[in-house]
Amino acid sequence: MKLFESNSLDVDKPKYLQLAHLVRHAIQQGQYEPGDALPSVKSMSNDLSINRHTVMKALAELVAEGWIESIQRVGYKVVSHLPIESSVLLAAKDDQRMHADIPEFTYRFVRQGGDLPEYPAAEFEYNFAGGQPDMSLFPFAEFKSHMSDTLSRPALNQMGYGEVAGTKDLLQQVGRYLRKTRAITGRELVITNGSQEAMYIIAQLLLKNGDKVAVENLGYPPAMSAFKSAGANLVGIEQDSQGILPDDLEKKIAQGKIRLIYLTPLHQYPTTVTLSISRRMRIYQLACEHQIPIIEDDYDHEFHYRCQPLAPMASQDPQQLVIYISTLSKIMFPGARIGIMAISPALARAVESYRLLICHKSNVLMQAAVARWMRDGGFERHLRRISRHYQQRRDHAVDYLAQQGVFEFAVPDGGMAIWLKLQNTRLGAAELVTNARQHGMFIQHEGEYHLESSRNQDCHIRLGFAGMNEHKFSQGVDKIVSLMATK
């Protein structure tokens, strides 16, 4: 019986690839077992009515893939050990192994990341995530022209390796932007894949096992996770209604081994409080006195509504011990993955060197398009437009929440979220959030932000207002209030 016949071939496809598929399939199905000899080139040529050179080309393809081997003066035969592929033979062996109760291989994990969400926030009908921009407001059509221009006239010298800190054009545009809007000068810039990568790199460079990091007691979990991954122990600093307490920081520093201070001074995460100038100065003095670097996470500087935002601590840093981190995710969209570090030259060299271990460079096409967009003025036009939208949404959110009579809150000076204390409800914050997620609403509660669970009062939630228009925000709040009254 012929295994390979001419009617098995399709006239519209390359014959050598079809023959290679036929032979491969026959091996997978067990028609040819390891060690079996294949029909001769001449017989396959005659059976299929194709040129011998075509047969030889097909067999060479299978040799390259590892299915068969060529033996001088003998011909071709199936290899003794088949490639790792889902063939019937291998599947049968796997089935035998399972029935033999052979345990599955277990990896030894020496590091642990953060908890993965069961469902991403974006999949909820009402997404109240605190740092969520409204991506429907982004001018994709305008940005497309800059991306198209980048692809039409690519800078080929940037497409290879190198420029670990970022493309020259984007570094120039970001430097100009930071100088103009935040008074940050005299620093080296590094573009990262989002601000989280920047924090991870700093943690790996500056921390060793057993070091302590001073963080806000009620703070940003991804930053805490980055420090823990480097083996550091987190030391919570007390807060009040005006932010972190310098006196408590001084007390914790005196206890020893604090190697890093992490702050979100403009819009404290998650409470949105702005740290006063006097407290910033006191914290900086302590850092200088004890030679402790400060990470200043300025994640949404642009969105400040009551007045001009305070200049970053990095703008008045003669010792250059402030490690300034920011992001374009809130202005553009999180998927853009553009984080910004403004740091001392010595630290910049170390960061660039360490980045080579993670990735040789960030997305060149995205960086080039953003640089063109910034140079054209579109970036600042978009920023002015969404700032107006977000301020209007903040004002609407404040008014609407106040009308409900079940929330206590301070009006945030800026940012993209409101920190609410629940009133007149028998539901705790965690239970409310669980019920809300079952009804299509993504909310976060205070228990998700506490460094020490014993401090959790279970009565606060963080409600983002920037990611939805006023009508949808109101609908979502109505549903939350309804859930609060159900128990």
Short mmCIF file of C-alpha atoms in Angstrom, two decimals:
data_model
loop_
_atom_site.label_atom_id
_atom_site.label_comp_id
_atom_site.label_asym_id
_atom_site.label_seq_id
_atom_site.Cartn_x
_atom_site.Cartn_y
_atom_site.Cartn_z
CA MET A 1 0.00 0.00 0.00
CA LYS A 2 1.28 3.44 -0.91
CA LEU A 3 1.49 5.88 1.98
CA PHE A 4 2.15 8.83 -0.32
CA GLU A 5 -0.05 9.24 -3.39
CA SER A 6 -0.32 11.99 -5.99
CA ASN A 7 -3.93 12.81 -5.07
CA SER A 8 -2.66 13.86 -1.62
CA LEU A 9 -1.05 16.99 -3.07
CA ASP A 10 -2.67 20.38 -3.64
CA VAL A 11 -1.71 22.07 -6.91
CA ASP A 12 -1.92 25.54 -5.33
CA LYS A 13 0.77 24.97 -2.67
CA PRO A 14 4.52 24.28 -2.91
CA LYS A 15 4.88 20.52 -3.42
CA TYR A 16 7.97 20.13 -1.26
CA LEU A 17 6.17 21.66 1.75
CA GLN A 18 3.16 19.42 1.17
CA LEU A 19 5.35 16.33 1.01
CA ALA A 20 7.17 17.37 4.17
CA HIS A 21 3.79 17.71 5.88
CA LEU A 22 2.67 14.26 4.69
CA VAL A 23 5.81 12.57 6.02
CA ARG A 24 5.71 14.51 9.29
CA HIS A 25 2.05 13.59 9.77
CA ALA A 26 2.75 9.92 9.10
CA ILE A 27 5.44 9.95 11.78
CA GLN A 28 3.17 11.75 14.25
CA GLN A 29 0.40 9.22 13.66
CA GLY A 30 2.75 6.30 14.27
CA GLN A 31 2.75 5.03 10.69
CA TYR A 32 6.51 5.40 10.89
CA GLU A 33 8.12 4.77 14.25
CA PRO A 34 11.53 5.91 15.49
CA GLY A 35 14.24 4.04 13.57
CA ASP A 36 11.99 3.07 10.61
CA ALA A 37 13.38 3.61 7.13
CA LEU A 38 11.45 5.84 4.75
CA PRO A 39 10.65 4.89 1.15
CA SER A 40 13.43 5.76 -1.27
CA VAL A 41 13.54 9.09 -3.03
CA LYS A 42 12.88 7.34 -6.32
CA SER A 43 9.77 5.51 -5.09
CA MET A 44 8.27 8.67 -3.52
CA SER A 45 9.00 10.54 -6.75
CA ASN A 46 7.21 7.86 -8.80
CA ASP A 47 4.26 7.50 -6.38
CA LEU A 48 3.62 11.26 -6.29
CA SER A 49 4.64 12.02 -9.88
CA ILE A 50 6.95 14.81 -8.80
CA ASN A 51 10.58 15.64 -9.51
CA ARG A 52 13.23 13.87 -7.42
CA HIS A 53 14.73 17.26 -6.53
CA THR A 54 11.38 18.26 -4.99
CA VAL A 55 11.44 15.08 -2.86
CA MET A 56 15.02 15.81 -1.80
CA LYS A 57 14.03 19.37 -0.81
CA ALA A 58 11.13 18.07 1.31
CA LEU A 59 13.34 15.53 3.06
CA ALA A 60 16.01 18.18 3.72
CA GLU A 61 13.28 20.26 5.41
CA LEU A 62 12.44 17.34 7.71
CA VAL A 63 16.10 16.73 8.49
CA ALA A 64 16.45 20.39 9.49
CA GLU A 65 13.37 20.07 11.72
CA GLY A 66 14.79 16.97 13.42
CA TRP A 67 12.21 14.43 12.28
CA ILE A 68 14.41 12.28 10.06
CA GLU A 69 18.09 11.72 9.41
CA SER A 70 20.10 10.88 6.30
CA ILE A 71 22.41 7.85 6.48
CA GLN A 72 25.03 7.52 3.77
CA ARG A 73 24.42 4.60 1.34
CA VAL A 74 21.30 3.64 3.28
CA GLY A 75 18.78 6.47 2.82
CA TYR A 76 16.47 8.29 5.20
CA LYS A 77 15.02 6.99 8.43
CA VAL A 78 13.01 8.38 11.35
CA VAL A 79 15.20 9.67 14.19
CA SER A 80 15.38 7.71 17.43
CA HIS A 81 14.16 10.66 19.53
CA LEU A 82 11.37 12.70 18.01
CA PRO A 83 11.15 16.49 18.35
CA ILE A 84 9.10 17.79 21.30
CA GLU A 85 5.76 18.16 19.54
CA SER A 86 2.22 17.02 20.20
CA SER A 87 2.44 13.77 18.23
CA VAL A 88 0.25 10.77 19.02
CA LEU A 89 3.28 8.83 20.27
CA LEU A 90 4.32 11.53 22.71
CA ALA A 91 0.76 12.05 23.87
CA ALA A 92 0.51 8.32 24.59
CA LYS A 93 3.70 8.47 26.62
CA ASP A 94 2.38 11.46 28.56
CA ASP A 95 -0.82 9.55 29.24
CA GLN A 96 1.18 6.59 30.57
CA ARG A 97 3.17 8.92 32.83
CA MET A 98 0.02 10.45 34.26
CA HIS A 99 -1.43 7.05 35.06
CA ALA A 100 1.84 6.08 36.68
CA ASP A 101 1.30 8.91 39.21
CA ILE A 102 4.60 10.58 38.38
CA PRO A 103 4.46 13.98 40.11
CA GLU A 104 4.61 17.14 38.03
CA PHE A 105 7.85 19.10 38.23
CA THR A 106 7.77 21.77 40.95
CA TYR A 107 9.71 25.00 40.58
CA ARG A 108 11.52 26.57 43.50
CA PHE A 109 10.39 30.20 43.56
CA VAL A 110 12.85 32.44 45.41
CA ARG A 111 11.02 35.69 44.63
CA GLN A 112 7.36 36.59 44.79
CA GLY A 113 5.47 39.20 42.83
CA GLY A 114 2.22 40.93 43.65
CA ASP A 115 -1.24 39.39 43.54
CA LEU A 116 -2.71 39.16 40.05
CA PRO A 117 -6.23 40.58 39.70
CA GLU A 118 -8.96 38.04 39.10
CA TYR A 119 -10.44 40.46 36.57
CA PRO A 120 -8.66 43.55 35.22
CA ALA A 121 -10.30 46.81 36.26
CA ALA A 122 -10.95 47.72 32.62
CA GLU A 123 -13.37 44.78 32.28
CA PHE A 124 -15.84 46.28 34.77
CA GLU A 125 -18.73 48.39 33.48
CA TYR A 126 -18.01 51.04 36.10
CA ASN A 127 -14.27 51.43 36.58
CA PHE A 128 -13.57 53.60 39.63
CA ALA A 129 -9.83 52.83 39.63
CA GLY A 130 -8.10 55.86 41.10
CA GLY A 131 -5.43 56.37 38.45
CA GLN A 132 -7.52 55.52 35.42
CA PRO A 133 -7.51 58.15 32.65
CA ASP A 134 -10.38 58.41 30.20
CA MET A 135 -8.77 56.92 27.12
CA SER A 136 -11.71 57.92 24.93
CA LEU A 137 -10.41 61.51 25.28
CA PHE A 138 -7.02 60.65 23.80
CA PRO A 139 -6.53 62.06 20.25
CA PHE A 140 -5.68 58.77 18.58
CA ALA A 141 -6.21 60.15 15.07
CA GLU A 142 -3.78 63.00 15.73
CA PHE A 143 -1.24 60.69 17.34
CA LYS A 144 -1.58 58.26 14.43
CA SER A 145 -0.15 60.88 12.08
CA HIS A 146 3.00 61.09 14.22
CA MET A 147 3.30 57.31 14.41
CA SER A 148 2.81 57.09 10.63
CA ASP A 149 5.45 59.75 10.12
CA THR A 150 7.79 57.74 12.34
CA LEU A 151 7.22 54.62 10.26
CA SER A 152 7.44 56.49 6.95
CA ARG A 153 10.74 58.12 7.83
CA PRO A 154 12.29 55.89 10.48
CA ALA A 155 15.58 56.79 12.13
CA LEU A 156 17.27 53.50 11.29
CA ASN A 157 20.21 54.22 13.58
CA GLN A 158 17.79 54.10 16.53
CA MET A 159 16.23 50.75 15.62
CA GLY A 160 19.15 48.66 16.85
CA TYR A 161 20.64 48.33 20.30
CA GLY A 162 21.93 51.30 22.26
CA GLU A 163 20.32 54.43 23.71
CA VAL A 164 19.39 52.57 26.88
CA ALA A 165 18.26 55.83 28.51
CA GLY A 166 15.83 56.62 25.70
CA THR A 167 15.90 58.20 22.26
CA LYS A 168 17.65 61.54 22.01
CA ASP A 169 14.55 63.35 20.69
CA LEU A 170 12.28 62.17 23.49
CA LEU A 171 14.87 62.95 26.16
CA GLN A 172 15.13 66.50 24.79
CA GLN A 173 11.37 67.00 24.71
CA VAL A 174 10.83 65.53 28.20
CA GLY A 175 13.70 67.62 29.57
CA ARG A 176 12.14 70.76 28.13
CA TYR A 177 8.74 69.79 29.55
CA LEU A 178 10.07 69.11 33.06
CA ARG A 179 12.03 72.36 33.04
CA LYS A 180 8.99 74.34 31.92
CA THR A 181 6.32 72.78 34.14
CA ARG A 182 8.22 71.53 37.20
CA ALA A 183 11.43 73.58 37.40
CA ILE A 184 13.52 70.41 37.24
CA THR A 185 16.94 71.09 35.73
CA GLY A 186 20.51 69.81 35.93
CA ARG A 187 19.56 66.13 35.96
CA GLU A 188 20.03 63.12 33.76
CA LEU A 189 16.85 61.64 32.29
CA VAL A 190 16.08 57.97 31.73
CA ILE A 191 12.96 56.70 29.97
CA THR A 192 11.64 53.44 31.41
CA ASN A 193 8.80 51.03 30.64
CA GLY A 194 6.49 52.82 33.04
CA SER A 195 7.27 54.15 36.51
CA GLN A 196 7.04 50.67 38.07
CA GLU A 197 10.14 49.54 36.20
CA ALA A 198 11.95 52.63 37.49
CA MET A 199 11.06 51.76 41.10
CA TYR A 200 12.08 48.15 40.65
CA ILE A 201 15.48 49.15 39.26
CA ILE A 202 16.10 51.60 42.10
CA ALA A 203 15.17 48.95 44.66
CA GLN A 204 17.56 46.45 43.10
CA LEU A 205 20.38 48.99 42.92
CA LEU A 206 20.11 50.55 46.36
CA LEU A 207 18.71 47.89 48.66
CA LYS A 208 20.01 44.65 50.04
CA ASN A 209 18.46 42.01 52.24
CA GLY A 210 17.51 43.43 55.64
CA ASP A 211 17.65 47.11 54.68
CA LYS A 212 14.71 49.26 55.75
CA VAL A 213 12.60 51.51 53.54
CA ALA A 214 10.47 54.25 55.08
CA VAL A 215 7.06 54.34 53.40
CA GLU A 216 3.74 55.98 54.11
CA ASN A 217 1.72 53.71 56.40
CA LEU A 218 -1.22 54.04 54.06
CA GLY A 219 0.53 53.90 50.70
CA TYR A 220 1.08 52.58 47.21
CA PRO A 221 1.24 48.73 47.15
CA PRO A 222 3.19 48.25 43.87
CA ALA A 223 6.05 50.38 45.23
CA MET A 224 6.03 48.40 48.47
CA SER A 225 6.20 45.17 46.47
CA ALA A 226 9.22 46.44 44.51
CA PHE A 227 11.10 47.16 47.73
CA LYS A 228 10.16 43.83 49.27
CA SER A 229 11.42 42.04 46.15
CA ALA A 230 14.89 43.41 46.92
CA GLY A 231 14.75 41.90 50.42
CA ALA A 232 13.96 45.16 52.21
CA ASN A 233 11.81 45.54 55.31
CA LEU A 234 9.17 48.28 55.15
CA VAL A 235 8.87 50.78 57.97
CA GLY A 236 5.55 52.60 58.09
CA ILE A 237 5.60 56.34 58.86
CA GLU A 238 2.64 57.87 60.65
CA GLN A 239 0.26 60.15 58.75
CA ASP A 240 -2.38 62.67 59.66
CA SER A 241 -4.83 64.71 57.62
CA GLN A 242 -1.91 66.71 56.19
CA GLY A 243 0.25 63.76 55.20
CA ILE A 244 3.38 62.08 56.51
CA LEU A 245 4.71 63.17 59.94
CA PRO A 246 8.38 64.27 59.86
CA ASP A 247 8.73 63.71 63.63
CA ASP A 248 7.80 60.05 63.24
CA LEU A 249 10.19 59.73 60.31
CA GLU A 250 12.99 61.13 62.47
CA LYS A 251 12.13 58.65 65.20
CA LYS A 252 12.23 55.70 62.78
CA ILE A 253 15.53 56.88 61.26
CA ALA A 254 17.06 56.98 64.74
CA GLN A 255 16.24 53.28 65.12
CA GLY A 256 18.66 52.55 62.29
CA LYS A 257 19.13 50.87 58.89
CA ILE A 258 16.72 53.04 56.87
CA ARG A 259 18.32 53.20 53.41
CA LEU A 260 15.53 54.74 51.36
CA ILE A 261 12.48 56.99 51.79
CA TYR A 262 9.49 56.67 49.45
CA LEU A 263 6.98 59.53 49.13
CA THR A 264 4.01 60.60 47.02
CA PRO A 265 4.08 64.22 48.22
CA LEU A 266 1.82 66.03 45.74
CA HIS A 267 -1.29 63.83 45.80
CA GLN A 268 -0.56 61.23 48.44
CA TYR A 269 -1.54 57.76 47.29
CA PRO A 270 -4.25 56.83 48.20
CA THR A 271 -5.54 59.71 50.36
CA THR A 272 -4.81 62.52 47.77
CA VAL A 273 -3.38 64.84 50.51
CA THR A 274 -0.74 67.35 49.40
CA LEU A 275 2.30 67.51 51.66
CA SER A 276 3.04 71.07 52.82
CA ILE A 277 6.27 72.92 52.00
CA SER A 278 7.33 72.97 55.66
CA ARG A 279 7.00 69.19 56.00
CA ARG A 280 8.83 68.64 52.72
CA MET A 281 11.71 70.80 53.92
CA ARG A 282 11.93 68.94 57.23
CA ILE A 283 11.95 65.57 55.49
CA TYR A 284 14.64 66.76 53.09
CA GLN A 285 16.77 68.01 55.98
CA LEU A 286 16.50 64.61 57.68
CA ALA A 287 17.45 62.86 54.45
CA CYS A 288 20.50 65.10 54.00
CA GLU A 289 21.59 64.72 57.61
CA HIS A 290 21.46 60.92 57.46
CA GLN A 291 22.37 60.57 53.76
CA ILE A 292 19.20 58.71 52.80
CA PRO A 293 17.93 59.01 49.22
CA ILE A 294 14.28 59.93 48.64
CA ILE A 295 12.11 58.49 45.87
CA GLU A 296 9.64 61.20 44.88
CA ASP A 297 6.80 59.52 42.98
CA ASP A 298 5.08 62.38 41.15
CA TYR A 299 2.57 60.25 39.30
CA ASP A 300 -0.11 62.82 38.33
CA HIS A 301 1.53 66.22 38.76
CA GLU A 302 -0.39 67.77 35.87
CA PHE A 303 -3.82 67.43 37.43
CA HIS A 304 -3.95 70.05 40.17
CA TYR A 305 -7.03 72.27 40.19
CA ARG A 306 -7.14 74.60 43.17
CA CYS A 307 -3.92 76.42 42.32
CA GLN A 308 -0.56 75.82 40.71
CA PRO A 309 0.90 72.58 42.10
CA LEU A 310 3.85 72.77 44.45
CA ALA A 311 7.14 72.29 42.67
CA PRO A 312 8.60 68.81 43.16
CA MET A 313 11.16 68.26 45.89
CA ALA A 314 13.60 67.40 43.09
CA SER A 315 13.46 71.00 41.86
CA GLN A 316 15.25 72.19 45.02
CA ASP A 317 17.70 69.41 45.71
CA PRO A 318 21.29 70.69 45.98
CA GLN A 319 22.58 67.30 47.13
CA GLN A 320 20.75 65.47 44.31
CA LEU A 321 19.54 62.79 46.67
CA VAL A 322 15.96 62.98 45.38
CA ILE A 323 15.16 60.28 42.83
CA TYR A 324 12.38 61.80 40.77
CA ILE A 325 9.95 59.40 39.06
CA SER A 326 6.97 60.29 36.91
CA THR A 327 4.93 58.81 34.08
CA LEU A 328 2.98 59.71 30.94
CA SER A 329 0.41 56.99 31.62
CA LYS A 330 -2.09 59.37 33.21
CA ILE A 331 -1.77 61.88 30.35
CA MET A 332 -1.79 59.36 27.51
CA PHE A 333 -2.81 55.81 28.41
CA PRO A 334 -1.15 53.11 30.56
CA GLY A 335 -0.29 50.99 27.51
CA ALA A 336 2.09 53.67 26.26
CA ARG A 337 4.56 52.46 28.94
CA ILE A 338 6.61 55.62 29.25
CA GLY A 339 8.04 56.31 32.68
CA ILE A 340 10.45 59.13 33.47
CA MET A 341 13.39 59.27 35.87
CA ALA A 342 15.21 62.55 36.58
CA ILE A 343 18.29 61.64 38.61
CA SER A 344 21.94 62.43 39.31
CA PRO A 345 24.52 61.53 36.62
CA ALA A 346 26.11 58.85 38.81
CA LEU A 347 22.78 57.17 39.48
CA ALA A 348 21.78 57.48 35.81
CA ARG A 349 24.85 55.50 34.72
CA ALA A 350 24.00 52.77 37.23
CA VAL A 351 20.36 52.67 36.12
CA GLU A 352 21.31 52.41 32.44
CA SER A 353 23.76 49.62 33.18
CA TYR A 354 21.18 47.67 35.20
CA ARG A 355 18.51 48.17 32.54
CA LEU A 356 20.67 46.19 30.14
CA LEU A 357 19.93 43.15 32.29
CA ILE A 358 16.18 43.65 31.86
CA CYS A 359 15.76 45.06 28.36
CA HIS A 360 18.19 46.74 26.02
CA LYS A 361 15.85 49.65 25.34
CA SER A 362 12.26 50.80 25.40
CA ASN A 363 9.88 50.93 22.43
CA VAL A 364 11.67 53.14 19.90
CA LEU A 365 8.64 53.71 17.66
CA MET A 366 6.48 54.88 20.57
CA GLN A 367 9.25 57.14 21.87
CA ALA A 368 9.81 58.67 18.44
CA ALA A 369 6.10 59.29 17.90
CA VAL A 370 5.68 60.88 21.35
CA ALA A 371 8.70 63.11 20.74
CA ARG A 372 7.20 64.33 17.45
CA TRP A 373 3.85 64.87 19.13
CA MET A 374 5.45 66.91 21.91
CA ARG A 375 7.54 68.95 19.46
CA ASP A 376 4.42 69.70 17.39
CA GLY A 377 2.58 71.01 20.48
CA GLY A 378 -0.10 68.30 20.44
CA PHE A 379 0.97 66.92 23.81
CA GLU A 380 0.37 70.20 25.64
CA ARG A 381 -2.89 70.86 23.77
CA HIS A 382 -4.15 67.45 24.86
CA LEU A 383 -2.96 68.06 28.41
CA ARG A 384 -4.85 71.36 28.65
CA ARG A 385 -7.97 69.73 27.25
CA ILE A 386 -8.06 66.75 29.61
CA SER A 387 -7.12 68.92 32.59
CA ARG A 388 -10.32 70.91 31.99
CA HIS A 389 -12.32 67.70 31.67
CA TYR A 390 -10.89 66.22 34.85
CA GLN A 391 -11.45 69.39 36.86
CA GLN A 392 -15.07 69.47 35.72
CA ARG A 393 -15.41 65.81 36.68
CA ARG A 394 -13.81 66.46 40.06
CA ASP A 395 -16.27 69.28 40.72
CA HIS A 396 -19.22 67.15 39.61
CA ALA A 397 -18.03 64.22 41.74
CA VAL A 398 -17.68 66.43 44.83
CA ASP A 399 -21.18 67.85 44.39
CA TYR A 400 -22.83 64.52 43.64
CA LEU A 401 -21.15 62.64 46.47
CA ALA A 402 -22.04 65.39 48.94
CA GLN A 403 -25.72 65.05 47.98
CA GLN A 404 -25.78 61.38 48.97
CA GLY A 405 -25.30 62.04 52.69
CA VAL A 406 -23.38 58.78 53.22
CA PHE A 407 -19.80 59.91 52.55
CA GLU A 408 -17.35 62.06 54.45
CA PHE A 409 -14.44 63.48 52.49
CA ALA A 410 -12.08 66.37 51.96
CA VAL A 411 -12.19 67.98 48.54
CA PRO A 412 -8.94 67.00 46.80
CA ASP A 413 -6.85 69.87 45.44
CA GLY A 414 -5.99 67.72 42.44
CA GLY A 415 -5.47 64.21 41.21
CA MET A 416 -7.90 61.73 39.71
CA ALA A 417 -9.65 60.23 42.76
CA ILE A 418 -11.42 61.01 46.03
CA TRP A 419 -10.77 59.33 49.38
CA LEU A 420 -14.14 58.65 51.00
CA LYS A 421 -15.14 57.62 54.51
CA LEU A 422 -18.36 55.60 54.61
CA GLN A 423 -21.15 56.80 56.89
CA ASN A 424 -24.62 55.54 57.77
CA THR A 425 -23.94 52.03 56.54
CA ARG A 426 -23.74 48.62 58.16
CA LEU A 427 -21.36 47.44 55.44
CA GLY A 428 -17.62 47.56 55.93
CA ALA A 429 -15.53 48.94 53.09
CA ALA A 430 -14.14 45.52 52.11
CA GLU A 431 -17.59 43.92 51.97
CA LEU A 432 -18.95 46.86 49.99
CA VAL A 433 -16.14 46.49 47.45
CA THR A 434 -16.76 42.75 47.13
CA ASN A 435 -20.47 43.32 46.50
CA ALA A 436 -19.75 46.17 44.08
CA ARG A 437 -17.46 44.01 41.96
CA GLN A 438 -20.18 41.40 41.72
CA HIS A 439 -22.39 44.15 40.29
CA GLY A 440 -19.93 45.35 37.66
CA MET A 441 -18.16 48.06 39.66
CA PHE A 442 -14.43 48.22 40.34
CA ILE A 443 -13.63 50.02 43.59
CA GLN A 444 -10.72 49.74 46.02
CA HIS A 445 -10.92 49.85 49.82
CA GLU A 446 -8.45 50.99 52.45
CA GLY A 447 -7.42 47.48 53.41
CA GLU A 448 -5.64 47.21 50.05
CA TYR A 449 -3.30 50.10 50.94
CA HIS A 450 -2.35 49.55 54.59
CA LEU A 451 1.18 48.39 55.32
CA GLU A 452 -0.07 47.00 58.64
CA SER A 453 -3.45 45.27 58.48
CA SER A 454 -4.05 46.03 62.17
CA ARG A 455 -4.49 49.70 61.25
CA ASN A 456 -7.33 48.98 58.84
CA GLN A 457 -10.50 50.74 59.99
CA ASP A 458 -12.46 49.18 57.09
CA CYS A 459 -14.38 52.39 56.46
CA HIS A 460 -12.64 54.11 53.52
CA ILE A 461 -12.83 53.61 49.75
CA ARG A 462 -10.96 55.31 46.92
CA LEU A 463 -13.18 56.45 44.06
CA GLY A 464 -11.67 57.52 40.74
CA PHE A 465 -13.59 60.21 38.87
CA ALA A 466 -11.38 60.87 35.82
CA GLY A 467 -12.03 57.71 33.83
CA MET A 468 -15.79 58.15 33.32
CA ASN A 469 -17.99 61.00 32.19
CA GLU A 470 -20.27 62.72 34.68
CA HIS A 471 -23.37 60.75 33.74
CA LYS A 472 -21.75 57.35 34.12
CA PHE A 473 -20.02 58.39 37.35
CA SER A 474 -23.40 59.37 38.80
CA GLN A 475 -24.94 56.05 37.75
CA GLY A 476 -22.12 54.17 39.43
CA VAL A 477 -22.42 56.17 42.64
CA ASP A 478 -26.17 55.48 42.71
CA LYS A 479 -25.42 51.76 42.57
CA ILE A 480 -22.86 52.04 45.35
CA VAL A 481 -25.30 53.92 47.58
CA SER A 482 -27.94 51.31 46.86
CA LEU A 483 -25.57 48.54 47.92
CA MET A 484 -24.74 50.42 51.11
CA ALA A 485 -28.41 50.35 52.07
CA THR A 486 -29.00 46.65 51.38
CA LYS A 487 -27.67 45.00 54.54
#
